[in-house]
Amino acid sequence: MPHLNVPQKQKVHRRMPKWSELRSQLQFAPFERDATTRRLGRAHTISDLRDVARKRVPRSVFEFVDGGAEDELTMSRSRAAFDRVEFRPSALSGALAVDTSTTLFGRSLDQPIILAPTGFCRLSHHEGERAAARAAARAGIPFALTTMGTVSIEDVATVGGPEADQWFQLYVMRDRGLTTDLIARAKAAGFSTLAITVDTPVTGQRRKDLRNGFSVPPQLTVRTLLDIARRPSWWINLLTTDPLVFATIPAGEPEAHAKFIDSVFDPGVSFEDLKLVREAWDGPLVLKGIQSVEDARKAIDYGADGVIVSSHGGRQLDRSPVSLELLPQVADAVGDQIEVLLDSGVRTGADVAAAVALGAKACLVGRPYMYGLMAGGEAGVDKAIEIYASELRRTMHLLGLASIDDLDTSRVRLRPSN
Ligand SMILES: Cc1cc2nc3c(=O)[nH]c(=O)nc-3n(C[C@H](O)[C@H](O)[C@H](O)COP(=O)(O)O)c2cc1C
């Protein structure tokens, strides 16, 4: 064995650095005193906001928002379709700045996003629709108030301010007088666009709501009482603010959500009934919940100005078509005659870019801003909108595109599903 002259390891004497020496190398994050800001600061995606939301509200409320119909197949397929998106970027495109704004029905949107109509907003947070309407107005995007709103048409119009672009979503009621009365109120309050939901002749079966005994207002059971102990601030807010009722339509007795809705909406509504609506509303009219090319064509025949390709977020007919997959066919068939919009499963700014590239003028988002509401009230809705805005801007920049109009079918394809 040759003798290796291995140098002896020198013993290193370490000394504790002084604080003054450390200070230049370490940065301490400032402590955020406000708990909501701290919570929202941890959310970088809509999925993070969802995680925060889950911890803030009773389980039955979270699952009412988060859940879908029956086996939730359409809900999960809608999400999976966005995972199949593949972009085609341009290298060295020279696009210096990115402009995400678009124009819809003659009004400018800072980004192609609309806060979708969602019932019982005040269950998610006591400020409910007020918070969402204010956040949307600040962000320069429309807010859509549902017929099932927990803040009235007139109150929403007031909080948004004169510049706000507000839509009213209408369910055609058994009582046609009430239906036209709601249209007149929306018109008088300055709402810009009327969306008629056409996918809800009856309410889809939401099994989580059934299992949770979901009702509005919540009914007291042993489980609710235990829940109060675990989510005291949500309950205190619920019990110390205006009673939670439908603010736009006459409230029924506390009963199962689906049962009440089915007693008010007209299950027999047909395309012919749209004539009544068209006569009463002279602004932009949109059909929400279109799920076939044929119905999109019919929408034109009956005087609609736009269609929303939507499965109601997978909350109505389970196994219904997936919006993103149907979109190119609808856009091809009617896109040059009316506006085509899309919702169901849009969770990132990249999803918005993909939908616009495949023919949507804008996307509606429902659950994502409700997660924001649950996670942090109005600031949470701001956060949800900011997440979409920054993701969309970054996606467009990475694609090498300067303007929303540059997003077209040459930029995207849906990879074959596995
Ligand atoms: C809690 C909740 C309540 C909803 N209420 C209504 C409603 O009253 N009217 C309506 O047309 N759509 C309603 N929707 C459907 C949304 O408008 C929208 O179509 C759907 O949320 C889009 O899917 P997304 O949640 O995946 O974004 C509701 C959705 C949720 C999550």
PDB file of N, CA and C in Angstrom, residues 335-418:
ATOM      1  N   GLY A 335     -70.172  32.534 -33.765  1.00  0.00           N
ATOM      2  CA  GLY A 335     -69.271  33.554 -33.203  1.00  0.00           C
ATOM      3  C   GLY A 335     -69.217  34.865 -33.966  1.00  0.00           C
ATOM      4  N   ASP A 336     -69.572  34.850 -35.258  1.00  0.00           N
ATOM      5  CA  ASP A 336     -69.523  36.127 -35.980  1.00  0.00           C
ATOM      6  C   ASP A 336     -70.870  36.858 -35.915  1.00  0.00           C
ATOM      7  N   GLN A 337     -71.878  36.221 -35.289  1.00  0.00           N
ATOM      8  CA  GLN A 337     -73.197  36.888 -35.205  1.00  0.00           C
ATOM      9  C   GLN A 337     -73.533  37.378 -33.808  1.00  0.00           C
ATOM     10  N   ILE A 338     -73.113  36.623 -32.786  1.00  0.00           N
ATOM     11  CA  ILE A 338     -73.369  37.028 -31.401  1.00  0.00           C
ATOM     12  C   ILE A 338     -72.102  36.790 -30.578  1.00  0.00           C
ATOM     13  N   GLU A 339     -72.099  37.333 -29.364  1.00  0.00           N
ATOM     14  CA  GLU A 339     -70.937  37.122 -28.497  1.00  0.00           C
ATOM     15  C   GLU A 339     -71.025  35.730 -27.876  1.00  0.00           C
ATOM     16  N   VAL A 340     -69.898  35.052 -27.827  1.00  0.00           N
ATOM     17  CA  VAL A 340     -69.842  33.734 -27.190  1.00  0.00           C
ATOM     18  C   VAL A 340     -68.987  33.855 -25.924  1.00  0.00           C
ATOM     19  N   LEU A 341     -69.562  33.465 -24.804  1.00  0.00           N
ATOM     20  CA  LEU A 341     -68.850  33.492 -23.524  1.00  0.00           C
ATOM     21  C   LEU A 341     -68.775  32.067 -22.999  1.00  0.00           C
ATOM     22  N   LEU A 342     -67.965  31.865 -21.968  1.00  0.00           N
ATOM     23  CA  LEU A 342     -67.816  30.502 -21.430  1.00  0.00           C
ATOM     24  C   LEU A 342     -67.687  30.537 -19.918  1.00  0.00           C
ATOM     25  N   ASP A 343     -68.245  29.531 -19.258  1.00  0.00           N
ATOM     26  CA  ASP A 343     -67.885  29.296 -17.859  1.00  0.00           C
ATOM     27  C   ASP A 343     -67.861  27.816 -17.558  1.00  0.00           C
ATOM     28  N   SER A 344     -67.486  27.510 -16.319  1.00  0.00           N
ATOM     29  CA  SER A 344     -67.377  26.161 -15.752  1.00  0.00           C
ATOM     30  C   SER A 344     -65.927  25.674 -15.762  1.00  0.00           C
ATOM     31  N   GLY A 345     -65.322  25.761 -14.608  1.00  0.00           N
ATOM     32  CA  GLY A 345     -63.982  25.202 -14.427  1.00  0.00           C
ATOM     33  C   GLY A 345     -62.819  26.138 -14.693  1.00  0.00           C
ATOM     34  N   VAL A 346     -63.093  27.423 -14.961  1.00  0.00           N
ATOM     35  CA  VAL A 346     -62.004  28.372 -15.246  1.00  0.00           C
ATOM     36  C   VAL A 346     -61.310  28.720 -13.929  1.00  0.00           C
ATOM     37  N   ARG A 347     -60.092  28.271 -13.740  1.00  0.00           N
ATOM     38  CA  ARG A 347     -59.418  28.442 -12.442  1.00  0.00           C
ATOM     39  C   ARG A 347     -58.116  29.236 -12.502  1.00  0.00           C
ATOM     40  N   THR A 348     -57.626  29.512 -13.708  1.00  0.00           N
ATOM     41  CA  THR A 348     -56.365  30.265 -13.815  1.00  0.00           C
ATOM     42  C   THR A 348     -56.470  31.273 -14.958  1.00  0.00           C
ATOM     43  N   GLY A 349     -55.543  32.225 -14.942  1.00  0.00           N
ATOM     44  CA  GLY A 349     -55.473  33.174 -16.048  1.00  0.00           C
ATOM     45  C   GLY A 349     -55.132  32.455 -17.343  1.00  0.00           C
ATOM     46  N   ALA A 350     -54.370  31.375 -17.251  1.00  0.00           N
ATOM     47  CA  ALA A 350     -54.041  30.598 -18.456  1.00  0.00           C
ATOM     48  C   ALA A 350     -55.310  29.956 -19.022  1.00  0.00           C
ATOM     49  N   ASP A 351     -56.231  29.540 -18.140  1.00  0.00           N
ATOM     50  CA  ASP A 351     -57.515  28.993 -18.611  1.00  0.00           C
ATOM     51  C   ASP A 351     -58.276  30.070 -19.389  1.00  0.00           C
ATOM     52  N   VAL A 352     -58.251  31.291 -18.864  1.00  0.00           N
ATOM     53  CA  VAL A 352     -58.947  32.395 -19.539  1.00  0.00           C
ATOM     54  C   VAL A 352     -58.329  32.596 -20.923  1.00  0.00           C
ATOM     55  N   ALA A 353     -56.991  32.613 -20.976  1.00  0.00           N
ATOM     56  CA  ALA A 353     -56.306  32.804 -22.267  1.00  0.00           C
ATOM     57  C   ALA A 353     -56.710  31.692 -23.241  1.00  0.00           C
ATOM     58  N   ALA A 354     -56.778  30.460 -22.745  1.00  0.00           N
ATOM     59  CA  ALA A 354     -57.120  29.332 -23.621  1.00  0.00           C
ATOM     60  C   ALA A 354     -58.544  29.467 -24.147  1.00  0.00           C
ATOM     61  N   ALA A 355     -59.475  29.839 -23.262  1.00  0.00           N
ATOM     62  CA  ALA A 355     -60.879  29.960 -23.676  1.00  0.00           C
ATOM     63  C   ALA A 355     -61.033  31.081 -24.706  1.00  0.00           C
ATOM     64  N   VAL A 356     -60.334  32.188 -24.476  1.00  0.00           N
ATOM     65  CA  VAL A 356     -60.422  33.296 -25.436  1.00  0.00           C
ATOM     66  C   VAL A 356     -59.832  32.851 -26.781  1.00  0.00           C
ATOM     67  N   ALA A 357     -58.713  32.137 -26.727  1.00  0.00           N
ATOM     68  CA  ALA A 357     -58.090  31.666 -27.973  1.00  0.00           C
ATOM     69  C   ALA A 357     -59.019  30.708 -28.724  1.00  0.00           C
ATOM     70  N   LEU A 358     -59.820  29.962 -27.981  1.00  0.00           N
ATOM     71  CA  LEU A 358     -60.720  28.996 -28.634  1.00  0.00           C
ATOM     72  C   LEU A 358     -62.078  29.602 -28.997  1.00  0.00           C
ATOM     73  N   GLY A 359     -62.233  30.906 -28.816  1.00  0.00           N
ATOM     74  CA  GLY A 359     -63.441  31.557 -29.339  1.00  0.00           C
ATOM     75  C   GLY A 359     -64.326  32.275 -28.341  1.00  0.00           C
ATOM     76  N   ALA A 360     -63.959  32.291 -27.047  1.00  0.00           N
ATOM     77  CA  ALA A 360     -64.799  33.011 -26.069  1.00  0.00           C
ATOM     78  C   ALA A 360     -64.379  34.476 -25.998  1.00  0.00           C
ATOM     79  N   LYS A 361     -65.369  35.348 -25.906  1.00  0.00           N
ATOM     80  CA  LYS A 361     -65.039  36.770 -25.760  1.00  0.00           C
ATOM     81  C   LYS A 361     -64.599  37.040 -24.318  1.00  0.00           C
ATOM     82  N   ALA A 362     -65.185  36.308 -23.378  1.00  0.00           N
ATOM     83  CA  ALA A 362     -64.817  36.455 -21.961  1.00  0.00           C
ATOM     84  C   ALA A 362     -65.275  35.207 -21.221  1.00  0.00           C
ATOM     85  N   CYS A 363     -64.778  35.055 -19.984  1.00  0.00           N
ATOM     86  CA  CYS A 363     -65.160  33.909 -19.145  1.00  0.00           C
ATOM     87  C   CYS A 363     -65.873  34.401 -17.896  1.00  0.00           C
ATOM     88  N   LEU A 364     -66.846  33.632 -17.449  1.00  0.00           N
ATOM     89  CA  LEU A 364     -67.432  33.894 -16.131  1.00  0.00           C
ATOM     90  C   LEU A 364     -66.769  32.952 -15.133  1.00  0.00           C
ATOM     91  N   VAL A 365     -66.571  33.457 -13.923  1.00  0.00           N
ATOM     92  CA  VAL A 365     -66.044  32.596 -12.854  1.00  0.00           C
ATOM     93  C   VAL A 365     -66.994  32.669 -11.673  1.00  0.00           C
ATOM     94  N   GLY A 366     -67.317  31.513 -11.107  1.00  0.00           N
ATOM     95  CA  GLY A 366     -68.276  31.464  -9.995  1.00  0.00           C
ATOM     96  C   GLY A 366     -67.594  31.116  -8.688  1.00  0.00           C
ATOM     97  N   ARG A 367     -67.280  29.832  -8.515  1.00  0.00           N
ATOM     98  CA  ARG A 367     -66.695  29.396  -7.238  1.00  0.00           C
ATOM     99  C   ARG A 367     -65.434  30.176  -6.871  1.00  0.00           C
ATOM    100  N   PRO A 368     -64.553  30.469  -7.846  1.00  0.00           N
ATOM    101  CA  PRO A 368     -63.290  31.124  -7.451  1.00  0.00           C
ATOM    102  C   PRO A 368     -63.485  32.407  -6.640  1.00  0.00           C
ATOM    103  N   TYR A 369     -64.442  33.258  -7.008  1.00  0.00           N
ATOM    104  CA  TYR A 369     -64.561  34.479  -6.206  1.00  0.00           C
ATOM    105  C   TYR A 369     -65.328  34.207  -4.918  1.00  0.00           C
ATOM    106  N   MET A 370     -66.130  33.125  -4.926  1.00  0.00           N
ATOM    107  CA  MET A 370     -66.767  32.722  -3.664  1.00  0.00           C
ATOM    108  C   MET A 370     -65.710  32.196  -2.683  1.00  0.00           C
ATOM    109  N   TYR A 371     -64.696  31.511  -3.188  1.00  0.00           N
ATOM    110  CA  TYR A 371     -63.601  31.084  -2.296  1.00  0.00           C
ATOM    111  C   TYR A 371     -62.962  32.333  -1.690  1.00  0.00           C
ATOM    112  N   GLY A 372     -62.777  33.360  -2.538  1.00  0.00           N
ATOM    113  CA  GLY A 372     -62.194  34.614  -2.045  1.00  0.00           C
ATOM    114  C   GLY A 372     -63.058  35.226  -0.960  1.00  0.00           C
ATOM    115  N   LEU A 373     -64.377  35.240  -1.207  1.00  0.00           N
ATOM    116  CA  LEU A 373     -65.324  35.799  -0.213  1.00  0.00           C
ATOM    117  C   LEU A 373     -65.204  35.055   1.112  1.00  0.00           C
ATOM    118  N   MET A 374     -65.185  33.734   1.045  1.00  0.00           N
ATOM    119  CA  MET A 374     -65.114  32.932   2.273  1.00  0.00           C
ATOM    120  C   MET A 374     -63.770  33.145   2.966  1.00  0.00           C
ATOM    121  N   ALA A 375     -62.727  33.260   2.157  1.00  0.00           N
ATOM    122  CA  ALA A 375     -61.379  33.370   2.739  1.00  0.00           C
ATOM    123  C   ALA A 375     -61.136  34.733   3.377  1.00  0.00           C
ATOM    124  N   GLY A 376     -61.735  35.790   2.804  1.00  0.00           N
ATOM    125  CA  GLY A 376     -61.393  37.112   3.346  1.00  0.00           C
ATOM    126  C   GLY A 376     -62.335  38.222   2.927  1.00  0.00           C
ATOM    127  N   GLY A 377     -63.613  37.917   2.703  1.00  0.00           N
ATOM    128  CA  GLY A 377     -64.583  38.960   2.357  1.00  0.00           C
ATOM    129  C   GLY A 377     -64.163  39.709   1.093  1.00  0.00           C
ATOM    130  N   GLU A 378     -64.378  41.022   1.110  1.00  0.00           N
ATOM    131  CA  GLU A 378     -64.105  41.822  -0.093  1.00  0.00           C
ATOM    132  C   GLU A 378     -62.634  41.723  -0.534  1.00  0.00           C
ATOM    133  N   ALA A 379     -61.721  41.742   0.455  1.00  0.00           N
ATOM    134  CA  ALA A 379     -60.294  41.645   0.123  1.00  0.00           C
ATOM    135  C   ALA A 379     -60.008  40.297  -0.543  1.00  0.00           C
ATOM    136  N   GLY A 380     -60.775  39.292  -0.182  1.00  0.00           N
ATOM    137  CA  GLY A 380     -60.598  37.968  -0.784  1.00  0.00           C
ATOM    138  C   GLY A 380     -61.058  37.954  -2.237  1.00  0.00           C
ATOM    139  N   VAL A 381     -62.124  38.711  -2.538  1.00  0.00           N
ATOM    140  CA  VAL A 381     -62.578  38.798  -3.937  1.00  0.00           C
ATOM    141  C   VAL A 381     -61.538  39.580  -4.749  1.00  0.00           C
ATOM    142  N   ASP A 382     -61.027  40.673  -4.140  1.00  0.00           N
ATOM    143  CA  ASP A 382     -59.937  41.416  -4.809  1.00  0.00           C
ATOM    144  C   ASP A 382     -58.801  40.457  -5.155  1.00  0.00           C
ATOM    145  N   LYS A 383     -58.478  39.618  -4.174  1.00  0.00           N
ATOM    146  CA  LYS A 383     -57.338  38.704  -4.351  1.00  0.00           C
ATOM    147  C   LYS A 383     -57.600  37.732  -5.503  1.00  0.00           C
ATOM    148  N   ALA A 384     -58.824  37.183  -5.551  1.00  0.00           N
ATOM    149  CA  ALA A 384     -59.149  36.239  -6.634  1.00  0.00           C
ATOM    150  C   ALA A 384     -58.994  36.929  -7.992  1.00  0.00           C
ATOM    151  N   ILE A 385     -59.497  38.155  -8.085  1.00  0.00           N
ATOM    152  CA  ILE A 385     -59.421  38.873  -9.372  1.00  0.00           C
ATOM    153  C   ILE A 385     -57.959  39.178  -9.729  1.00  0.00           C
ATOM    154  N   GLU A 386     -57.189  39.569  -8.714  1.00  0.00           N
ATOM    155  CA  GLU A 386     -55.755  39.863  -8.946  1.00  0.00           C
ATOM    156  C   GLU A 386     -55.012  38.625  -9.440  1.00  0.00           C
ATOM    157  N   ILE A 387     -55.351  37.474  -8.860  1.00  0.00           N
ATOM    158  CA  ILE A 387     -54.673  36.223  -9.270  1.00  0.00           C
ATOM    159  C   ILE A 387     -54.919  35.984 -10.767  1.00  0.00           C
ATOM    160  N   TYR A 388     -56.193  36.083 -11.195  1.00  0.00           N
ATOM    161  CA  TYR A 388     -56.487  35.903 -12.624  1.00  0.00           C
ATOM    162  C   TYR A 388     -55.728  36.919 -13.466  1.00  0.00           C
ATOM    163  N   ALA A 389     -55.740  38.189 -13.019  1.00  0.00           N
ATOM    164  CA  ALA A 389     -55.132  39.252 -13.824  1.00  0.00           C
ATOM    165  C   ALA A 389     -53.643  38.993 -14.006  1.00  0.00           C
ATOM    166  N   SER A 390     -52.947  38.655 -12.920  1.00  0.00           N
ATOM    167  CA  SER A 390     -51.500  38.486 -13.060  1.00  0.00           C
ATOM    168  C   SER A 390     -51.188  37.210 -13.842  1.00  0.00           C
ATOM    169  N   GLU A 391     -51.973  36.160 -13.656  1.00  0.00           N
ATOM    170  CA  GLU A 391     -51.714  34.930 -14.426  1.00  0.00           C
ATOM    171  C   GLU A 391     -51.982  35.153 -15.921  1.00  0.00           C
ATOM    172  N   LEU A 392     -53.029  35.902 -16.226  1.00  0.00           N
ATOM    173  CA  LEU A 392     -53.354  36.147 -17.640  1.00  0.00           C
ATOM    174  C   LEU A 392     -52.258  36.993 -18.295  1.00  0.00           C
ATOM    175  N   ARG A 393     -51.854  38.039 -17.561  1.00  0.00           N
ATOM    176  CA  ARG A 393     -50.792  38.917 -18.095  1.00  0.00           C
ATOM    177  C   ARG A 393     -49.527  38.106 -18.361  1.00  0.00           C
ATOM    178  N   ARG A 394     -49.158  37.286 -17.368  1.00  0.00           N
ATOM    179  CA  ARG A 394     -47.910  36.506 -17.511  1.00  0.00           C
ATOM    180  C   ARG A 394     -48.039  35.502 -18.669  1.00  0.00           C
ATOM    181  N   THR A 395     -49.186  34.855 -18.771  1.00  0.00           N
ATOM    182  CA  THR A 395     -49.378  33.873 -19.862  1.00  0.00           C
ATOM    183  C   THR A 395     -49.238  34.560 -21.221  1.00  0.00           C
ATOM    184  N   MET A 396     -49.879  35.727 -21.354  1.00  0.00           N
ATOM    185  CA  MET A 396     -49.804  36.428 -22.644  1.00  0.00           C
ATOM    186  C   MET A 396     -48.371  36.857 -22.943  1.00  0.00           C
ATOM    187  N   HIS A 397     -47.675  37.329 -21.897  1.00  0.00           N
ATOM    188  CA  HIS A 397     -46.287  37.748 -22.089  1.00  0.00           C
ATOM    189  C   HIS A 397     -45.437  36.562 -22.545  1.00  0.00           C
ATOM    190  N   LEU A 398     -45.613  35.417 -21.875  1.00  0.00           N
ATOM    191  CA  LEU A 398     -44.823  34.234 -22.225  1.00  0.00           C
ATOM    192  C   LEU A 398     -45.197  33.697 -23.601  1.00  0.00           C
ATOM    193  N   LEU A 399     -46.435  33.969 -24.028  1.00  0.00           N
ATOM    194  CA  LEU A 399     -46.854  33.553 -25.375  1.00  0.00           C
ATOM    195  C   LEU A 399     -46.322  34.520 -26.439  1.00  0.00           C
ATOM    196  N   GLY A 400     -45.850  35.668 -25.973  1.00  0.00           N
ATOM    197  CA  GLY A 400     -45.343  36.671 -26.911  1.00  0.00           C
ATOM    198  C   GLY A 400     -46.453  37.498 -27.533  1.00  0.00           C
ATOM    199  N   LEU A 401     -47.541  37.695 -26.785  1.00  0.00           N
ATOM    200  CA  LEU A 401     -48.694  38.423 -27.328  1.00  0.00           C
ATOM    201  C   LEU A 401     -48.912  39.738 -26.575  1.00  0.00           C
ATOM    202  N   ALA A 402     -49.203  40.787 -27.320  1.00  0.00           N
ATOM    203  CA  ALA A 402     -49.378  42.101 -26.690  1.00  0.00           C
ATOM    204  C   ALA A 402     -50.838  42.389 -26.367  1.00  0.00           C
ATOM    205  N   SER A 403     -51.751  41.801 -27.136  1.00  0.00           N
ATOM    206  CA  SER A 403     -53.148  42.178 -26.948  1.00  0.00           C
ATOM    207  C   SER A 403     -54.046  40.939 -26.946  1.00  0.00           C
ATOM    208  N   ILE A 404     -55.180  41.089 -26.264  1.00  0.00           N
ATOM    209  CA  ILE A 404     -56.136  39.980 -26.137  1.00  0.00           C
ATOM    210  C   ILE A 404     -56.602  39.499 -27.508  1.00  0.00           C
ATOM    211  N   ASP A 405     -56.687  40.427 -28.479  1.00  0.00           N
ATOM    212  CA  ASP A 405     -57.138  40.042 -29.829  1.00  0.00           C
ATOM    213  C   ASP A 405     -56.139  39.122 -30.530  1.00  0.00           C
ATOM    214  N   ASP A 406     -54.896  39.069 -30.014  1.00  0.00           N
ATOM    215  CA  ASP A 406     -53.906  38.185 -30.639  1.00  0.00           C
ATOM    216  C   ASP A 406     -54.109  36.719 -30.240  1.00  0.00           C
ATOM    217  N   LEU A 407     -54.984  36.515 -29.230  1.00  0.00           N
ATOM    218  CA  LEU A 407     -55.245  35.135 -28.799  1.00  0.00           C
ATOM    219  C   LEU A 407     -56.234  34.505 -29.783  1.00  0.00           C
ATOM    220  N   ASP A 408     -55.752  33.581 -30.602  1.00  0.00           N
ATOM    221  CA  ASP A 408     -56.668  32.907 -31.535  1.00  0.00           C
ATOM    222  C   ASP A 408     -56.317  31.431 -31.617  1.00  0.00           C
ATOM    223  N   THR A 409     -57.013  30.713 -32.480  1.00  0.00           N
ATOM    224  CA  THR A 409     -56.858  29.243 -32.480  1.00  0.00           C
ATOM    225  C   THR A 409     -55.433  28.805 -32.855  1.00  0.00           C
ATOM    226  N   SER A 410     -54.654  29.699 -33.464  1.00  0.00           N
ATOM    227  CA  SER A 410     -53.288  29.296 -33.810  1.00  0.00           C
ATOM    228  C   SER A 410     -52.418  29.178 -32.557  1.00  0.00           C
ATOM    229  N   ARG A 411     -52.922  29.665 -31.432  1.00  0.00           N
ATOM    230  CA  ARG A 411     -52.129  29.732 -30.200  1.00  0.00           C
ATOM    231  C   ARG A 411     -52.353  28.575 -29.252  1.00  0.00           C
ATOM    232  N   VAL A 412     -53.328  27.722 -29.553  1.00  0.00           N
ATOM    233  CA  VAL A 412     -53.698  26.735 -28.557  1.00  0.00           C
ATOM    234  C   VAL A 412     -54.250  25.473 -29.216  1.00  0.00           C
ATOM    235  N   ARG A 413     -54.024  24.353 -28.566  1.00  0.00           N
ATOM    236  CA  ARG A 413     -54.725  23.133 -28.993  1.00  0.00           C
ATOM    237  C   ARG A 413     -55.054  22.324 -27.750  1.00  0.00           C
ATOM    238  N   LEU A 414     -56.058  21.463 -27.862  1.00  0.00           N
ATOM    239  CA  LEU A 414     -56.382  20.563 -26.758  1.00  0.00           C
ATOM    240  C   LEU A 414     -55.695  19.237 -27.049  1.00  0.00           C
ATOM    241  N   ARG A 415     -54.790  18.849 -26.169  1.00  0.00           N
ATOM    242  CA  ARG A 415     -54.105  17.560 -26.360  1.00  0.00           C
ATOM    243  C   ARG A 415     -55.132  16.430 -26.245  1.00  0.00           C
ATOM    244  N   PRO A 416     -54.918  15.322 -26.963  1.00  0.00           N
ATOM    245  CA  PRO A 416     -55.875  14.230 -26.839  1.00  0.00           C
ATOM    246  C   PRO A 416     -55.963  13.771 -25.377  1.00  0.00           C
ATOM    247  N   SER A 417     -57.165  13.390 -24.902  1.00  0.00           N
ATOM    248  CA  SER A 417     -57.249  12.949 -23.511  1.00  0.00           C
ATOM    249  C   SER A 417     -56.649  11.549 -23.395  1.00  0.00           C
ATOM    250  N   ASN A 418     -56.151  11.227 -22.221  1.00  0.00           N
ATOM    251  CA  ASN A 418     -55.498   9.920 -22.022  1.00  0.00           C
ATOM    252  C   ASN A 418     -56.519   8.794 -22.090  1.00  0.00           C
TER     253      ASN A 418
END
